[in-house]
Coordinates of C-alpha atoms in Angstrom, one line a residue:
M20 CA 129.0 105.4 84.2
S21 CA 128.7 102.0 85.7
P22 CA 128.5 101.5 89.5
R23 CA 131.6 100.3 91.2
R24 CA 131.5 97.1 93.2
A25 CA 131.0 97.1 97.0
L26 CA 133.8 98.6 99.1
P27 CA 136.1 96.2 100.9
V28 CA 135.3 95.1 104.5
L29 CA 137.8 97.5 105.9
A30 CA 135.9 100.4 104.5
V31 CA 132.7 99.1 106.0
L32 CA 134.4 98.9 109.4
L33 CA 135.8 102.4 109.1
L34 CA 132.4 103.7 108.1
A35 CA 130.8 102.0 111.0
A36 CA 133.2 103.6 113.4
A37 CA 132.7 107.0 111.9
C38 CA 128.9 106.9 111.8
F39 CA 128.4 107.9 115.4
T40 CA 130.5 111.1 115.3
G41 CA 127.9 113.3 113.8
P42 CA 125.6 115.7 115.8
S43 CA 122.7 114.1 117.7
L44 CA 119.1 114.8 116.6
E45 CA 118.6 117.0 119.7
D46 CA 121.4 119.4 118.6
R47 CA 120.0 120.1 115.2
G48 CA 117.6 122.9 114.3
E49 CA 114.9 122.9 111.6
V50 CA 116.2 121.8 108.2
T51 CA 116.0 124.9 106.0
A52 CA 119.0 124.6 103.6
P53 CA 118.1 123.8 100.0
P54 CA 118.4 120.1 99.0
G55 CA 121.8 119.1 97.7
D56 CA 122.8 117.5 94.4
S57 CA 126.2 115.9 94.8
K58 CA 127.4 114.3 91.6
H59 CA 129.2 111.4 93.5
L60 CA 126.8 109.3 95.6
T61 CA 127.3 106.4 97.9
I62 CA 124.5 103.9 97.8
G63 CA 124.0 101.7 100.9
S64 CA 122.8 98.1 100.7
A65 CA 121.6 96.1 103.8
G66 CA 123.5 93.1 102.6
F67 CA 120.7 90.7 101.6
T68 CA 119.8 89.7 98.1
E69 CA 116.8 92.1 97.5
S70 CA 118.6 95.1 99.0
D71 CA 121.7 94.3 96.9
L72 CA 119.6 94.1 93.7
V73 CA 117.8 97.4 94.3
A74 CA 121.0 99.2 95.2
Q75 CA 122.4 98.0 91.9
M76 CA 119.3 99.3 90.1
Y77 CA 119.6 102.7 91.9
A78 CA 123.3 102.9 90.8
A79 CA 122.5 102.1 87.2
L80 CA 119.7 104.7 87.1
L81 CA 121.8 107.3 88.7
G82 CA 124.7 106.5 86.4
R83 CA 122.5 107.1 83.4
A84 CA 121.4 110.5 84.9
G85 CA 125.1 111.6 85.1
Y86 CA 126.0 110.7 88.7
S87 CA 129.0 108.6 89.6
T88 CA 128.2 106.0 92.3
E89 CA 129.7 103.4 94.6
I90 CA 127.8 100.8 96.6
I91 CA 128.7 99.9 100.1
S92 CA 127.2 96.9 101.9
V93 CA 126.3 97.6 105.6
G94 CA 124.1 94.8 106.9
N95 CA 122.8 96.5 109.9
R96 CA 120.2 99.4 110.1
E97 CA 121.8 100.5 113.4
I98 CA 124.9 101.3 111.4
Y99 CA 123.7 102.5 108.0
E100 CA 120.9 104.8 109.2
P101 CA 123.3 107.1 111.2
A102 CA 125.7 107.0 108.2
L103 CA 122.8 108.1 106.0
E104 CA 122.1 111.0 108.4
S105 CA 125.8 112.0 108.4
G106 CA 126.1 111.9 104.7
Q107 CA 128.6 109.0 104.5
I108 CA 125.8 107.1 102.7
D109 CA 123.6 109.1 100.4
V110 CA 120.9 106.7 99.3
V111 CA 119.4 103.5 100.6
P112 CA 116.5 101.3 99.6
E113 CA 114.1 100.9 102.5
Y114 CA 110.7 99.5 103.4
A115 CA 108.1 102.1 104.3
A116 CA 106.3 100.7 107.4
T117 CA 109.4 98.9 108.8
F118 CA 111.6 102.1 108.5
A119 CA 108.8 104.3 110.0
D120 CA 108.5 102.0 113.0
W121 CA 112.3 101.9 113.4
L122 CA 112.7 105.7 113.3
N123 CA 109.7 106.0 115.7
A124 CA 111.3 103.6 118.2
K125 CA 114.6 105.5 117.8
K126 CA 112.9 108.7 118.7
N127 CA 110.3 107.6 121.2
G128 CA 111.7 104.3 122.6
G129 CA 111.1 100.7 121.9
D130 CA 107.7 100.7 123.6
A131 CA 106.3 103.4 121.4
A132 CA 103.1 102.6 119.6
P133 CA 103.8 101.6 115.9
V134 CA 103.2 104.2 113.3
G135 CA 103.5 101.9 110.3
S136 CA 100.1 100.7 109.1
P137 CA 98.5 98.7 106.2
D138 CA 97.6 102.1 104.7
L139 CA 100.4 103.4 102.5
A140 CA 99.4 107.1 102.7
T141 CA 99.2 107.0 106.5
T142 CA 102.5 105.2 106.7
M143 CA 104.3 107.6 104.3
K144 CA 103.1 110.6 106.2
A145 CA 104.4 109.2 109.5
L146 CA 107.7 108.1 107.9
R147 CA 108.4 111.5 106.3
S148 CA 107.6 113.4 109.5
L149 CA 110.1 111.2 111.4
A150 CA 112.8 111.3 108.6
A151 CA 112.8 115.1 107.9
P152 CA 114.2 116.3 111.2
R153 CA 117.1 113.9 110.7
G154 CA 118.0 115.4 107.4
L155 CA 116.5 112.6 105.4
T156 CA 114.1 112.8 102.5
V157 CA 111.9 109.8 101.7
L158 CA 111.2 109.7 97.9
D159 CA 108.0 108.3 96.4
P160 CA 107.3 104.6 96.9
G161 CA 106.9 102.4 93.8
R162 CA 104.6 99.4 93.2
A163 CA 106.8 96.7 94.7
V164 CA 106.0 95.7 98.3
D165 CA 107.9 93.1 100.4
Q166 CA 105.7 92.4 103.3
N167 CA 104.8 89.4 105.4
A168 CA 102.7 86.8 103.7
F169 CA 101.3 83.4 104.4
A170 CA 101.5 80.3 102.1
V171 CA 99.8 76.9 102.1
A172 CA 100.3 73.8 100.0
A173 CA 98.7 74.2 96.6
A174 CA 96.9 70.9 97.0
Y175 CA 95.5 71.9 100.4
A176 CA 94.3 75.2 98.9
A177 CA 92.6 73.4 96.0
E178 CA 91.0 70.8 98.3
H179 CA 89.5 73.5 100.6
H180 CA 88.9 76.2 98.0
L181 CA 91.2 78.7 99.6
R182 CA 92.4 81.8 97.8
T183 CA 92.5 84.3 100.7
L184 CA 93.2 84.3 104.4
G185 CA 89.5 85.2 104.8
D186 CA 88.7 81.9 103.1
L187 CA 90.9 80.0 105.6
G188 CA 89.2 81.7 108.5
R189 CA 85.7 80.9 107.2
S190 CA 86.7 77.2 106.7
K191 CA 87.4 76.8 110.5
L192 CA 90.2 74.4 109.6
P193 CA 92.8 73.8 112.4
V194 CA 96.1 75.4 111.3
R195 CA 99.5 74.6 112.6
L196 CA 101.7 77.6 111.5
A197 CA 105.4 77.4 110.7
A198 CA 107.0 80.7 111.7
G199 CA 109.5 82.4 114.0
D200 CA 109.2 82.2 117.8
E201 CA 108.0 85.8 117.9
C202 CA 104.9 84.9 115.9
V203 CA 103.1 83.9 119.1
Q204 CA 103.1 87.6 120.2
R205 CA 103.4 89.7 117.0
P206 CA 100.1 91.4 116.0
Y207 CA 100.6 90.6 112.3
C208 CA 101.1 86.9 113.0
A209 CA 99.2 84.4 115.2
P210 CA 97.2 87.0 117.2
G211 CA 96.3 89.0 114.1
L212 CA 95.3 85.9 112.1
K213 CA 93.0 84.9 114.9
K214 CA 91.5 88.4 115.6
T215 CA 91.3 89.7 112.0
Y216 CA 90.5 86.5 110.1
G217 CA 89.2 84.0 112.8
I218 CA 91.8 81.5 111.7
R219 CA 92.2 78.5 114.1
I220 CA 95.9 78.6 114.9
T221 CA 96.4 75.5 117.0
A222 CA 100.2 75.9 117.4
V223 CA 103.2 77.9 116.1
D224 CA 106.0 75.6 114.9
P225 CA 109.2 77.6 115.4
K226 CA 111.0 76.9 112.2
G227 CA 111.7 80.5 111.2
V228 CA 110.3 82.9 108.6
G229 CA 110.3 81.5 105.1
T230 CA 113.1 79.0 105.9
T231 CA 113.5 75.8 103.8
Q232 CA 112.7 73.8 106.9
A233 CA 109.4 75.7 107.4
K234 CA 108.4 75.3 103.8
K235 CA 109.2 71.6 103.9
A236 CA 107.0 71.2 107.0
V237 CA 104.0 72.6 105.0
Q238 CA 104.9 70.7 101.9
S239 CA 104.9 67.4 103.9
G240 CA 101.6 68.3 105.8
Q241 CA 103.3 68.5 109.2
D242 CA 102.2 72.1 109.2
Q243 CA 99.4 73.7 107.2
M244 CA 100.7 77.2 106.7
V245 CA 104.1 79.1 106.7
L246 CA 105.0 82.7 107.3
T247 CA 107.0 84.1 104.5
T248 CA 107.1 87.2 102.3
T249 CA 105.4 88.5 99.2
T250 CA 108.7 88.4 97.2
D251 CA 109.5 84.7 98.1
A252 CA 110.2 83.3 94.7
T253 CA 110.8 79.7 95.9
L254 CA 107.2 78.8 96.8
D255 CA 106.4 77.0 93.6
S256 CA 109.4 74.6 94.1
F257 CA 107.8 73.5 97.4
G258 CA 104.3 73.3 95.9
L259 CA 103.1 76.3 97.9
V260 CA 100.9 79.2 97.1
L261 CA 100.3 82.5 98.9
L262 CA 96.9 83.3 100.4
A263 CA 95.8 86.9 99.7
D264 CA 95.7 89.3 102.7
D265 CA 92.2 90.4 101.8
K266 CA 91.6 92.3 105.1
H267 CA 95.0 94.0 105.0
L268 CA 96.5 92.7 108.2
Q269 CA 100.0 93.4 107.0
N270 CA 101.8 96.8 107.1
A271 CA 102.5 98.7 103.9
D272 CA 106.2 97.8 103.4
Y273 CA 106.5 99.3 100.0
L274 CA 110.0 99.8 98.6
V275 CA 111.1 103.5 99.0
P276 CA 114.4 105.3 98.4
V277 CA 115.6 107.3 101.4
V278 CA 118.3 109.9 100.7
N279 CA 120.4 112.3 102.6
R280 CA 118.8 115.7 101.9
S281 CA 121.9 117.8 101.9
R282 CA 123.7 115.6 99.3
A283 CA 121.0 113.8 97.3
G284 CA 117.7 115.6 98.0
G285 CA 117.6 117.4 94.6
E286 CA 115.3 116.9 91.7
G287 CA 117.9 115.0 89.7
V288 CA 118.0 112.1 92.1
R289 CA 114.3 112.1 92.5
R290 CA 113.7 111.9 88.7
A291 CA 116.3 109.2 88.2
L292 CA 115.1 106.9 90.9
G293 CA 111.4 107.7 90.2
R294 CA 111.7 106.0 86.8
L295 CA 111.7 102.7 88.6
N296 CA 108.4 103.3 90.4
T297 CA 106.1 102.7 87.5
V298 CA 107.9 99.6 86.3
L299 CA 109.1 97.4 89.2
T300 CA 106.4 95.2 90.7
T301 CA 106.3 92.8 93.6
A302 CA 106.2 89.9 91.1
D303 CA 109.2 91.3 89.3
L304 CA 111.1 91.7 92.5
A305 CA 110.4 88.0 93.4
R306 CA 111.7 86.9 90.0
L307 CA 114.9 88.9 90.3
D308 CA 115.5 87.6 93.8
K309 CA 115.1 84.1 92.5
Q310 CA 117.7 84.7 89.7
V311 CA 120.3 85.6 92.4
D312 CA 119.3 83.1 95.1
S313 CA 118.5 80.1 92.9
W314 CA 120.3 80.7 89.7
R315 CA 123.4 82.1 91.3
R316 CA 123.6 85.1 89.0
L317 CA 125.3 88.3 90.2
P318 CA 122.9 91.1 91.5
E319 CA 124.7 93.6 89.3
D320 CA 124.0 91.5 86.2
V321 CA 120.4 90.7 87.1
A322 CA 119.6 94.4 87.9
R323 CA 121.2 95.6 84.7
T324 CA 119.4 93.1 82.5
Y325 CA 116.1 94.0 84.1
L326 CA 116.6 97.7 83.6
E327 CA 117.6 97.1 80.0
S328 CA 114.5 95.0 79.3
K329 CA 112.4 97.9 80.5
G330 CA 114.2 100.5 78.5
L331 CA 115.4 102.3 81.6
V332 CA 119.1 102.0 80.7
P333 CA 120.8 101.5 77.3
R334 CA 121.8 98.0 76.3
R335 CA 125.5 97.4 76.5

């Protein structure tokens, strides 16, 4: 059973309007009912390339396992997370540390201390404890991680013998960093680079996270480093390379499926989606993103071809 294409915009708007009609967390008791196993599942995508790709992979894997699926694009966590709680969306691809911190802020307020951390086990424990009372089950993470990362020009790295952020800190080179405005204050960005690695950040150039403008600034030598992500597949086209986060400054944003327990919390969904965990790597995800963003291929086609190449779904 092949996944159907995303629902029309009207359906998204109706879904958004309906999301907020379910019971509040405070009105719910302990979740004791057995996990559900609905045979028709709605998969949510956050509306960006990587989320679209993973949603398509989930749909294909679930289809092979006997589920019928549809994909709906909802580009806002404030909308799709309540829909996931209410059962209007059954499955979404998420990022462990980011989602843990988001649920923590939802429960304890925006000033709550972060619960996501560079340690995956610690992050998953916090995430599951926050998700369970909301009727959500967090399945096992895979190998792919999409977390913040820092890149420099390949020539600059070769000249100064840089492979890691630790190397850059020890070099004592002055570094002008292309990033978003918030980098000045975020602990994973300029403050963390200074504190954890001793990197001499002389200025933050507010060109955005991983934007073309930011990468060109590093390519030209105007800036020395750019904040991007581990699945950025365009770095080589700008002559840039990632520096390894050897002291683990960044949080464990591993890809994890999150499901509505009462509809998709059963063993069938867990087994179907778990087949991706031993296969999909960070490098794979970057290459797949590139095929959509640079080669203009459809996410559905890219996802299907990848799964076929790994023997996870039959070839058409």
